[in-house]
Coordinates of C-alpha atoms and ligand atoms in Angstrom, one line a residue:
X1 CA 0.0 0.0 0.0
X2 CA 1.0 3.6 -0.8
X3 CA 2.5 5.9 1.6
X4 CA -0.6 7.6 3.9
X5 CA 0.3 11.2 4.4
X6 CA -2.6 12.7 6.5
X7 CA -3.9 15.7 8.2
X8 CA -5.4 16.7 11.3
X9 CA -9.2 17.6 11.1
X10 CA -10.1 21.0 12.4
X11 CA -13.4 23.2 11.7
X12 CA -13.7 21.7 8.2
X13 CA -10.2 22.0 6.9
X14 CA -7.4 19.3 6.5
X15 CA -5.0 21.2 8.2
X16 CA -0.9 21.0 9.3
X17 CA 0.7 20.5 5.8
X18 CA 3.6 22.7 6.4
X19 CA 3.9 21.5 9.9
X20 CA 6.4 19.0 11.4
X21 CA 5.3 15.4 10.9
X22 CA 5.8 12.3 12.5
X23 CA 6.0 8.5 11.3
X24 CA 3.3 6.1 11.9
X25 CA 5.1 2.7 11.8
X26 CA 4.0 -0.8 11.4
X27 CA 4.4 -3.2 14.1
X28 CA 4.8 -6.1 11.9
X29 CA 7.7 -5.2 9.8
X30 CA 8.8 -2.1 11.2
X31 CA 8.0 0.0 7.9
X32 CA 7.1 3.5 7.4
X33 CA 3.0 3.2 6.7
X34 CA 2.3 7.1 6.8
X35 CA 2.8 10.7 8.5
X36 CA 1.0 12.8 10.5
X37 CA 1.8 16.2 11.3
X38 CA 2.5 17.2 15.3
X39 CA -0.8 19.3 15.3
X40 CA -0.1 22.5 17.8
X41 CA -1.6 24.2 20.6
X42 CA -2.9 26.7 17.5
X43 CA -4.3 23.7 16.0
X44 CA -6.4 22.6 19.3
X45 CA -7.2 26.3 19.8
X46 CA -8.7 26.5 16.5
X47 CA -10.8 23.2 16.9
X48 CA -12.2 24.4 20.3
X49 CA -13.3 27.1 18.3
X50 CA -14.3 25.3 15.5
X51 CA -16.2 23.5 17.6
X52 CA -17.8 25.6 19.9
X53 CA -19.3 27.9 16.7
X54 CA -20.1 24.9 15.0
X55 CA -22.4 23.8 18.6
X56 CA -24.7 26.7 18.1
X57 CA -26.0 25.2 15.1
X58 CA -25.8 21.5 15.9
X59 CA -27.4 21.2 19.2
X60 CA -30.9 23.2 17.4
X61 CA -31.0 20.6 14.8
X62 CA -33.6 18.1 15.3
X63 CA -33.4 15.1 16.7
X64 CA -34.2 13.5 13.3
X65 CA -32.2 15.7 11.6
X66 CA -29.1 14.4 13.7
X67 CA -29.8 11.1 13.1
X68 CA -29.6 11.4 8.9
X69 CA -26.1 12.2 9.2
X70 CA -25.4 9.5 11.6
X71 CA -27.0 7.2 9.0
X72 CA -25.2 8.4 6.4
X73 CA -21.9 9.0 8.1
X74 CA -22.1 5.1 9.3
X75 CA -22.9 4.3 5.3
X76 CA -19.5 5.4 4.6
X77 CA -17.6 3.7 6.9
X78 CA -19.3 0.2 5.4
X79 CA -18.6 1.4 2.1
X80 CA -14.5 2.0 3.2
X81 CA -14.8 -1.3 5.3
X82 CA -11.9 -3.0 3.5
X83 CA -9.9 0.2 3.3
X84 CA -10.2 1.2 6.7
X85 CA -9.4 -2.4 8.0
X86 CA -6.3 -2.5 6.1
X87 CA -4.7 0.4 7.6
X88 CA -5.9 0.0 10.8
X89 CA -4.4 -3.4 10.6
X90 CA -0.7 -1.9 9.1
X91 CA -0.7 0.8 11.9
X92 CA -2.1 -1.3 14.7
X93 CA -1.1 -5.1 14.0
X94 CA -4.2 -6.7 14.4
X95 CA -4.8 -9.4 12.1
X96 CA -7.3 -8.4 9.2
X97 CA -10.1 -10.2 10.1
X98 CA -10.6 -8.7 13.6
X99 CA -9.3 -5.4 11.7
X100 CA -12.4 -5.9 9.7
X101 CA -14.6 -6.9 13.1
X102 CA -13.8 -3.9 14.4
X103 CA -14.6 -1.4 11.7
X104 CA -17.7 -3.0 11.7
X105 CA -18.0 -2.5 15.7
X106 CA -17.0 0.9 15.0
X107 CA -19.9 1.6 12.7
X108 CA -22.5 -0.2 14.8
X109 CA -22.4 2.5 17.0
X110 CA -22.7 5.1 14.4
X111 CA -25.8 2.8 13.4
X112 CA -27.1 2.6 17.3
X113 CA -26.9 6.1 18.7
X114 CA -28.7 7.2 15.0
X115 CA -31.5 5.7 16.7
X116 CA -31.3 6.7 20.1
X117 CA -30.6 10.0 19.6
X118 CA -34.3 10.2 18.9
X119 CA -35.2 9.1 22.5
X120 CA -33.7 11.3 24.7
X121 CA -37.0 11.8 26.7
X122 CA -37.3 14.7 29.9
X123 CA -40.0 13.9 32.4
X124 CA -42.7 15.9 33.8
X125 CA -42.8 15.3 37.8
X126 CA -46.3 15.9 40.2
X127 CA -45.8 18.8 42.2
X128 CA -46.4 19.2 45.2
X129 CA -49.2 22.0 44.9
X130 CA -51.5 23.4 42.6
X131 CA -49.1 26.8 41.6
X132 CA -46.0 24.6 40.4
X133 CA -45.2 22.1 37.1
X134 CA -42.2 20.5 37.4
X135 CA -40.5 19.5 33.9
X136 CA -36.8 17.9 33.9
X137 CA -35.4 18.4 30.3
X138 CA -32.2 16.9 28.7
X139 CA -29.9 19.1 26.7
X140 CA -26.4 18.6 25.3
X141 CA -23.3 19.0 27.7
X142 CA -21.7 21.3 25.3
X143 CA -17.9 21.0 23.1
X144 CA -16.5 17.7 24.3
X145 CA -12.6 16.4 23.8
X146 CA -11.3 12.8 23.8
X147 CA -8.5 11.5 24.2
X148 CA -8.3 7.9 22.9
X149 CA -6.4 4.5 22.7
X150 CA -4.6 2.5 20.2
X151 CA -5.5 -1.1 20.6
X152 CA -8.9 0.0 19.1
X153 CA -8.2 2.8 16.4
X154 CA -11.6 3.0 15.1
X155 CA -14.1 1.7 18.0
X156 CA -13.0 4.0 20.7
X157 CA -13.5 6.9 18.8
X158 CA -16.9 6.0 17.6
X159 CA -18.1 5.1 20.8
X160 CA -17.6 8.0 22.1
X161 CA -18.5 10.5 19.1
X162 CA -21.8 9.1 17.7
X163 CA -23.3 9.7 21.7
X164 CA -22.1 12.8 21.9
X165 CA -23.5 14.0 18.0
X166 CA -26.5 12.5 18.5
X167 CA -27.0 14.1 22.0
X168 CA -26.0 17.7 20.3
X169 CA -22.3 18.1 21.0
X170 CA -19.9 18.6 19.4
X171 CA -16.7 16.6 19.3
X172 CA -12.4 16.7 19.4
X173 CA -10.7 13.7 19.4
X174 CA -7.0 13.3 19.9
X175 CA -6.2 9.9 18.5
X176 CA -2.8 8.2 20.0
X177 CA 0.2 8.8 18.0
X178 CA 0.7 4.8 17.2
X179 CA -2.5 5.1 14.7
X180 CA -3.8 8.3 13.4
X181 CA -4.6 7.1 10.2
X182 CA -7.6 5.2 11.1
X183 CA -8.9 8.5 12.8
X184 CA -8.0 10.4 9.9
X185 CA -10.1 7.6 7.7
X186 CA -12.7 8.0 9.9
X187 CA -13.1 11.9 9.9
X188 CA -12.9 11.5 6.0
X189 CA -16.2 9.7 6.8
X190 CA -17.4 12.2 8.0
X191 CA -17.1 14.9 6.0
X192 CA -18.1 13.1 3.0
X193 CA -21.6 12.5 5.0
X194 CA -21.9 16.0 4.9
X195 CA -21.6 16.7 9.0
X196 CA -21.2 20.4 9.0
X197 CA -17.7 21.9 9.7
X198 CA -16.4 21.8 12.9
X199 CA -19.0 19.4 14.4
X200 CA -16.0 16.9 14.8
X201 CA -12.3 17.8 15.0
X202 CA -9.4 16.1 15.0
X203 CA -6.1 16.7 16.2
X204 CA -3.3 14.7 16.8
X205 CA -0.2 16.5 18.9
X206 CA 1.5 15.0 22.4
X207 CA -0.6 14.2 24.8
X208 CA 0.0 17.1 27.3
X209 CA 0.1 19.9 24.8
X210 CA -3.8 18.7 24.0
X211 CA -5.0 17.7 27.8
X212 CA -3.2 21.3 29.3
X213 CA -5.1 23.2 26.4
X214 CA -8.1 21.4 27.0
X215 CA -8.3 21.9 30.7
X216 CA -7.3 25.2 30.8
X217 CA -10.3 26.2 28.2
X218 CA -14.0 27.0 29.4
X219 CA -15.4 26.1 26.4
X220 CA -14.8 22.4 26.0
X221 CA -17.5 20.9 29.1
X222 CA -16.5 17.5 29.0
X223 CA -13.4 15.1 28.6
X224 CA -13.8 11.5 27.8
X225 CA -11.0 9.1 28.2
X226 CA -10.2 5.9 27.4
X227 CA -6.6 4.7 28.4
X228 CA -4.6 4.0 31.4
X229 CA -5.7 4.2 35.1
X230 CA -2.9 6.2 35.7
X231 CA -2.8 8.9 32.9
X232 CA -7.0 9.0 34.1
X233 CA -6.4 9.5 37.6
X234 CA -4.3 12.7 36.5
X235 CA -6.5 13.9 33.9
X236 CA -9.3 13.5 36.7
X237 CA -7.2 15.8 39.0
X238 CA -6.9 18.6 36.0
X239 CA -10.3 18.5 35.2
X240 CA -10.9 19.6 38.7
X241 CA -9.9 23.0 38.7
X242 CA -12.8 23.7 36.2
X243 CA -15.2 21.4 37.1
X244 CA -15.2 19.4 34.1
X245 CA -17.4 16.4 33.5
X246 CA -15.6 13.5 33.1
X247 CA -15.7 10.0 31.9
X248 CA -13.2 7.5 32.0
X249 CA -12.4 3.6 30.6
X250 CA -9.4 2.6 32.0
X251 CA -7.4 -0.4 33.1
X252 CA -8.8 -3.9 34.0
X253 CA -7.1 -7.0 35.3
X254 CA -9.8 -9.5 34.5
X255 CA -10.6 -12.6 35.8
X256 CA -11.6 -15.9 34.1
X257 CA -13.8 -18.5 36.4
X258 CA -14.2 -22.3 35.6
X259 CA -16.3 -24.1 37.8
X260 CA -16.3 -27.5 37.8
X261 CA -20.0 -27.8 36.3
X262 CA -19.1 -26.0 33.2
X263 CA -19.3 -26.5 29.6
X264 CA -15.2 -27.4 29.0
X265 CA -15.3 -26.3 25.3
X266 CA -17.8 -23.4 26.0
X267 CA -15.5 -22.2 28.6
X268 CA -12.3 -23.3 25.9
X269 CA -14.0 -21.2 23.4
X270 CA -14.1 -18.4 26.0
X271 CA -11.0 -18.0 27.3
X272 CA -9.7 -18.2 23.5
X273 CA -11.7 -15.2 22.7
X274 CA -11.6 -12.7 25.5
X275 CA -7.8 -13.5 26.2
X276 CA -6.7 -13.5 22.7
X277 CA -8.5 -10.8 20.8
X278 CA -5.8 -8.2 19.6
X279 CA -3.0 -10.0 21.3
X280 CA -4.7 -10.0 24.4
X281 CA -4.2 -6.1 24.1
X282 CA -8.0 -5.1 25.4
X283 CA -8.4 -3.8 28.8
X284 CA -11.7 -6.3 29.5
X285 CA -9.1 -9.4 27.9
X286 CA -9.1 -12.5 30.5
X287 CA -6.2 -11.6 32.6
X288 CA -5.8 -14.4 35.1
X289 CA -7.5 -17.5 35.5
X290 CA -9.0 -19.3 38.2
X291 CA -10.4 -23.2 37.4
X292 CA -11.5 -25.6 40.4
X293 CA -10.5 -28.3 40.6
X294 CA -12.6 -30.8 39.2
X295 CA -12.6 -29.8 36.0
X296 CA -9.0 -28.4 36.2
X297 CA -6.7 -31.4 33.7
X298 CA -9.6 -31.8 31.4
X299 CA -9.7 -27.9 31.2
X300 CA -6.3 -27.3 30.8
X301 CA -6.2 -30.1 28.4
X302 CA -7.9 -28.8 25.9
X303 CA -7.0 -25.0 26.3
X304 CA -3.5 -26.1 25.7
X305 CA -4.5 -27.8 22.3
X306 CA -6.4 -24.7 21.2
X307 CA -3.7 -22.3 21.6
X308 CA -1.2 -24.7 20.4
X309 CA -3.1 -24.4 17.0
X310 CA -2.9 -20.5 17.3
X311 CA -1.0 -18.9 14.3
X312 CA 1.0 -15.5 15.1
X313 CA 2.3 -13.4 12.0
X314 CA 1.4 -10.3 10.3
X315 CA -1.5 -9.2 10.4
X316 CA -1.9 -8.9 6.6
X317 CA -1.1 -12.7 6.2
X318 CA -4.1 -15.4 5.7
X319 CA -4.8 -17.2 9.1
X320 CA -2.7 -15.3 10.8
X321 CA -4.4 -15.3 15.0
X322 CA -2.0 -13.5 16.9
X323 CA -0.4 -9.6 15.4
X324 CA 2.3 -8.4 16.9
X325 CA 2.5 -6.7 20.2
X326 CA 2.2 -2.8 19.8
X327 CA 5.9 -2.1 20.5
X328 CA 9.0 -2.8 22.4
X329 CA 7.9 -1.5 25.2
X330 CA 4.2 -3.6 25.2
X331 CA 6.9 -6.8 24.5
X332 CA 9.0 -5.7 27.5
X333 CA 6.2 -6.0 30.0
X334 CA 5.1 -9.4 28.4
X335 CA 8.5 -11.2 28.7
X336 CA 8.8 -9.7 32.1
X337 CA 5.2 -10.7 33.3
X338 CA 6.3 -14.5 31.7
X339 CA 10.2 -14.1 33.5
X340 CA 8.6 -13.4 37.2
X341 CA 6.3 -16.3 36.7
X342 CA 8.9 -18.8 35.7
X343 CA 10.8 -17.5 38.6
X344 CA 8.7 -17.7 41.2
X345 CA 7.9 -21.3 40.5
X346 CA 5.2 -21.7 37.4
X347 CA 5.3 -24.1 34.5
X348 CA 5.2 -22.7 31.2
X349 CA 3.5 -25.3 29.0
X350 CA 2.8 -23.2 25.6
X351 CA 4.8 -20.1 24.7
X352 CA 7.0 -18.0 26.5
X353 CA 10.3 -18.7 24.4
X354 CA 10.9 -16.1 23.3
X355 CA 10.4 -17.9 19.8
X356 CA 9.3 -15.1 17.8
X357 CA 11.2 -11.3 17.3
X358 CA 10.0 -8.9 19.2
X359 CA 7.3 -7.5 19.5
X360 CA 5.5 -11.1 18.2
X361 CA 4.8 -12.8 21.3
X362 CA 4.0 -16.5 21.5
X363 CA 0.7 -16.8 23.0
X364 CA 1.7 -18.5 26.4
X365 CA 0.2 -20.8 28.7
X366 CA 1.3 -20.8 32.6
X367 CA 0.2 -23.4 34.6
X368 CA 1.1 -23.4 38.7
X369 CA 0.3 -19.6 38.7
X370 CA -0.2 -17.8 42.4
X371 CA -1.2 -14.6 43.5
X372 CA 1.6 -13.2 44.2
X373 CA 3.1 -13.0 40.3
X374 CA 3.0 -10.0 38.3
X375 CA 0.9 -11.8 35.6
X376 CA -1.8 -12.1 38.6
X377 CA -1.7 -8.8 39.8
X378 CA -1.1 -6.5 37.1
X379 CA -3.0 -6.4 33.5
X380 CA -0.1 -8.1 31.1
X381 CA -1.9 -6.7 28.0
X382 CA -0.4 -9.5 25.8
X383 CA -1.2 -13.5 24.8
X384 CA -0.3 -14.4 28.3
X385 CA -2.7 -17.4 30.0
X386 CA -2.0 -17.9 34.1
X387 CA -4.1 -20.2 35.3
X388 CA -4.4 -20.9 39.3
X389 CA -5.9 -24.2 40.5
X390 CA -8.8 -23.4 43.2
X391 CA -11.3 -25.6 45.6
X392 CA -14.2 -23.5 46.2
X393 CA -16.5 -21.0 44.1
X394 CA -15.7 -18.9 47.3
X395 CA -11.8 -19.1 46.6
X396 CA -12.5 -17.7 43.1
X397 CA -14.9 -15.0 44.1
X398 CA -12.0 -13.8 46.7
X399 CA -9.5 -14.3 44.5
X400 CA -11.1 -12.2 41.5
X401 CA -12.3 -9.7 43.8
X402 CA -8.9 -9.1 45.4
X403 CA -7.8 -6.1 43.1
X404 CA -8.2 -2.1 43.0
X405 CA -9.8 -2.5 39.4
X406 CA -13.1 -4.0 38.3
X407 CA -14.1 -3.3 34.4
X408 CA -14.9 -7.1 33.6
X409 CA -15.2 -10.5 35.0
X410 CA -15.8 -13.8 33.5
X411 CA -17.0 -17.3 34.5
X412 CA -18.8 -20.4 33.0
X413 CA -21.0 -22.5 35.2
X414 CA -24.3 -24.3 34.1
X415 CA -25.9 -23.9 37.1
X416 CA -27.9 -21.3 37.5
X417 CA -28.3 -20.3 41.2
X418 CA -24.2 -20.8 41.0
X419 CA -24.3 -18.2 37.9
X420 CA -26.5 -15.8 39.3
X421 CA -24.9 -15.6 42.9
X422 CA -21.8 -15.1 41.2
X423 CA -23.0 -12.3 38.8
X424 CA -24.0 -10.4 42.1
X425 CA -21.0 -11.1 44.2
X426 CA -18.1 -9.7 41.2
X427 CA -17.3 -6.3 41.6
X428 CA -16.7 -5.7 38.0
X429 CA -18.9 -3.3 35.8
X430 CA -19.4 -6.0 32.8
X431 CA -19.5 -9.5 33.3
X432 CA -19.8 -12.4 31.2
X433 CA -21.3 -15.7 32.4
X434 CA -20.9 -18.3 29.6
X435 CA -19.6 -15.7 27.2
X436 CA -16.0 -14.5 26.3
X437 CA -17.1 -11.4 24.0
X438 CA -19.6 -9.1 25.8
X439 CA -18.7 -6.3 24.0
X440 CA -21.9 -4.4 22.2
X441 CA -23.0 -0.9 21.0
X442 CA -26.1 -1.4 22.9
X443 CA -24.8 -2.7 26.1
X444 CA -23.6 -0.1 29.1
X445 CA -19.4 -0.7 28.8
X446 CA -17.3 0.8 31.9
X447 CA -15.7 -0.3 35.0
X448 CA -16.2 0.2 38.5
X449 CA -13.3 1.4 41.3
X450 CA -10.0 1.9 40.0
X451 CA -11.3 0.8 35.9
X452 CA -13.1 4.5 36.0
X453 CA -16.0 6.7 36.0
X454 CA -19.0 6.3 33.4
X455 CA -20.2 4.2 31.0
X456 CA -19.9 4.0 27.6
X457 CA -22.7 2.1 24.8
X458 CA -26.6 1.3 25.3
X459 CA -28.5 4.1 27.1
X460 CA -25.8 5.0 29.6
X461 CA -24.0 6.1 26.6
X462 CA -26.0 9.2 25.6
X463 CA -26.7 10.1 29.1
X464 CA -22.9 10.7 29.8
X465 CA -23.4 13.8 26.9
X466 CA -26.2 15.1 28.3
X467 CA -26.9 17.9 31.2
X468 CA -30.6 17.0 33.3
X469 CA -32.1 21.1 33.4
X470 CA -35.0 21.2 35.8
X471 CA -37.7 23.8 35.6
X472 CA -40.1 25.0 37.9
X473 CA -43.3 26.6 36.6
X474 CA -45.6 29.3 38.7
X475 CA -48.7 28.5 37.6
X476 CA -51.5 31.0 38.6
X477 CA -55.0 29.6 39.9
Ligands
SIN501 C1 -11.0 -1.7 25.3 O1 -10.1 -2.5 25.3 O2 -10.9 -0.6 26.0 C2 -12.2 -1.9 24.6 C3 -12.6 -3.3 24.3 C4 -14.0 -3.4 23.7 O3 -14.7 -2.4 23.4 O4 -14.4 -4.5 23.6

């Protein structure tokens, strides 16, 4: 594929051409896939103005009128399926056909909020006398910025900006300098559906430079996140000083249940999917196992077969499972997560080599593995399996619960009373019980303690770009 030299998106204009740019690399093979230029404070400044004019008119457009250019801005990206998937596959890693899965995710909430922007409904309360109404009504939050990840160039922008146009904002995204391009795609998207100029804006510059411009400006109401617990917990103390509303999708450390009633290749099929999707690069990927023992050799059994048949490459390749890790650094905390394990006594049964050049990681099974091992206690973010042998359904509750963070949870059981006392007793904000893929433009997506503030998705999504107003009417007898 050619060269991609892109722009940043600001108030209708592809702007930055005779600025300094940067290379967007692939992970694969190390190659120059594009540039982007190092978008300036000016260029934020403009967009926040771009933006904020550009409000005005949005937030009066109908409902209905909102919603046509969702529809058509979510025909495009279908129609650019292939294109998009490709570069977000050379710039992220991914192998093609989850490339391909997740422009499609992307879109569906384009698709979603299209729709439910047409049901943001106010109430009208009883008051307490004749001489009052009460009426609660919902109106949009204002100019919001995100900031957003890499290991889901297209989906994290998406789910955040079709809420926030269909509630009546108005949007600035800074993508993450490791894949721009698939921002840049997407904003093409959307101009060619006709959104008006400066209803979304894109700028991509360090990540300071945009969160210090950002916080210090009145204009832009809201900041949405998705990205490290750490990077959140500061942007969470900046946004103080002005109040700003603030959502946030950060780190998980999730844990994978297997009672000893369940399904062995349900709960196979499972782990395979939640641990392995991107290279186990997802912040709700199975983290750390916990399997009782009953159904522990025949589990382990047949988990080890599946991953054995596991292909890694690049992502471009046919069949190819497993992409590379993002970088070096992503590698780094891998082969360190696998090094502590082997030291402090695990086996490693698949994997964990070092067979491949970095960053390819073997997807890696650990057997033996104990709580006090980094791969237990910290999110690896790579095709890292630990499984811990336990007795008791108690053991595993206590043992999953046993963390600051709590954005997903999964177990299989096919007992019911076992599934639903367990769905109660997790302290994560999305849990799957028989399921390894819960992920869905309809569903509420967020954490709860130290995996952030908000959610994102399904009806909670809308809500977090929308301001309740109530109004109290005199009403002469
Ligand atoms: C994430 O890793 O933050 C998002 C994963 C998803 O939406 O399924």
């Amino acid at each position: 594929m050619k060269e991609l030299n892109l722009l940043n998106y600001v108030a209708g204009e592809w702007v930055g051409e005779n600025e300094e740019t940067f290379d967007i690399t692939n992970p694969a093979t190390n190659e120059r896939v594009g540039t982007m230029p190092n978008g300036t404070k000016e260029d934020v400044l403009a967009a926040i103005e771009g933006a904020q004019a550009a409000f005005e008119e949005w937030k009066v457009l109908s409902a209905e009128e909102r919603s046509d250019y969702l529809e058509k801005f979510y025909q495009r990206v279908i129609e650019r399926q292939e294109e998009i998937a490709r570069i977000l596959t050379l710039e992220n890693g991914k192998p093609l056909k989850e490339a391909r899965g997740e422009v499609l995710y992307a879109a569906s909430f384009i698709k979603w909020y299209a729709e439910e922007g047409k049901r943001v409904y106010g109430r009208t309360i009883p008051s307490k006398g004749p001489g009052q109404r009460i009426q609660v009504m919902k109106q949009p939050v204002g100019v919001i910025a995100a900031i957003t990840p890499w290991n889901f160039p297209a989906a994290m922008i998406t789910r955040k900006l079709a809420p926030a146009l269909a509630a009546g904002c108005t949007f600035i995204v800074k993508p993450p300098k490791e894949t721009p391009l698939t921002a840049a795609k997407l904003m093409e998207c959307a101009e060619e559906a006709g959104i008006p100029s400066g209803v979304v804006n894109m700028v991509v510059t360090p990540n300071e430079a945009f969160s210090e411009t950002i916080q210090q400006s009145e204009v832009v109401r809201k900041l949405t996140f998705t990205g490290s617990t750490e990077v959140g917990k500061l942007l969470m103390k900046q946004s103080a000083d002005q109040m700003k509303n603030i959502s946030l999708e950060l780190g998980g450390q999730a844990p994978l249940i297997v009672l000893d009633d369940a399904d062995v290749e349900a709960a196979v099929e499972g782990t395979i999917a939640s641990k392995f999707r991107n290279a186990g690069q997802t912040c709700i990927c199975a983290n750390r196992l916990y399997v009782q023992a009953g159904i522990y050799d025949e589990f382990v059994s047949r988990l080890k077969e599946k991953i054995e048949e596991l292909n890694v490459g690049n992502g471009l390749e046919e069949n190819v499972d497993i992409g590379p890790l993002i970088n070096q650094k992503g590698y780094e905390k891998v082969v360190r997560h696998v090094e502590d394990a082997k030291e402090k006594g695990a086996d490693i049964v698949v994997g964990g080599q070092g067979q491949y050049e970095a960053p390819f990681y073997e997807p890696t099974l650990i057997l033996g593995a104990k709580e006090n091992m980094l791969c237990m206690t910290e999110e690896t973010f790579g095709p890292v399996v630990p499984v811990q042998k336990v007795e008791t359904e108690e053991e595993a509750i206590r043992l999953a619960n046993d963390t600051p963070f709590g954005l997903a949870a999964y177990y299989f059981t096919e007992n019911m009373n076992r599934g639903t006392k367990m769905a109660e007793a997790l302290d994560y904000g999305i849990i799957g019980w028989n399921h390894g893929a819960p992920s869905a433009a309809q569903a509420p997506f967020g954490g709860m303690k130290q995996s952030g503030l908000g959610r994102e998705g399904g009806a909670e999504g809308i809500e977090a770009f929308l301001e309740t107003k109530y109004l109290s009417i005199g009403i002469k007898s």
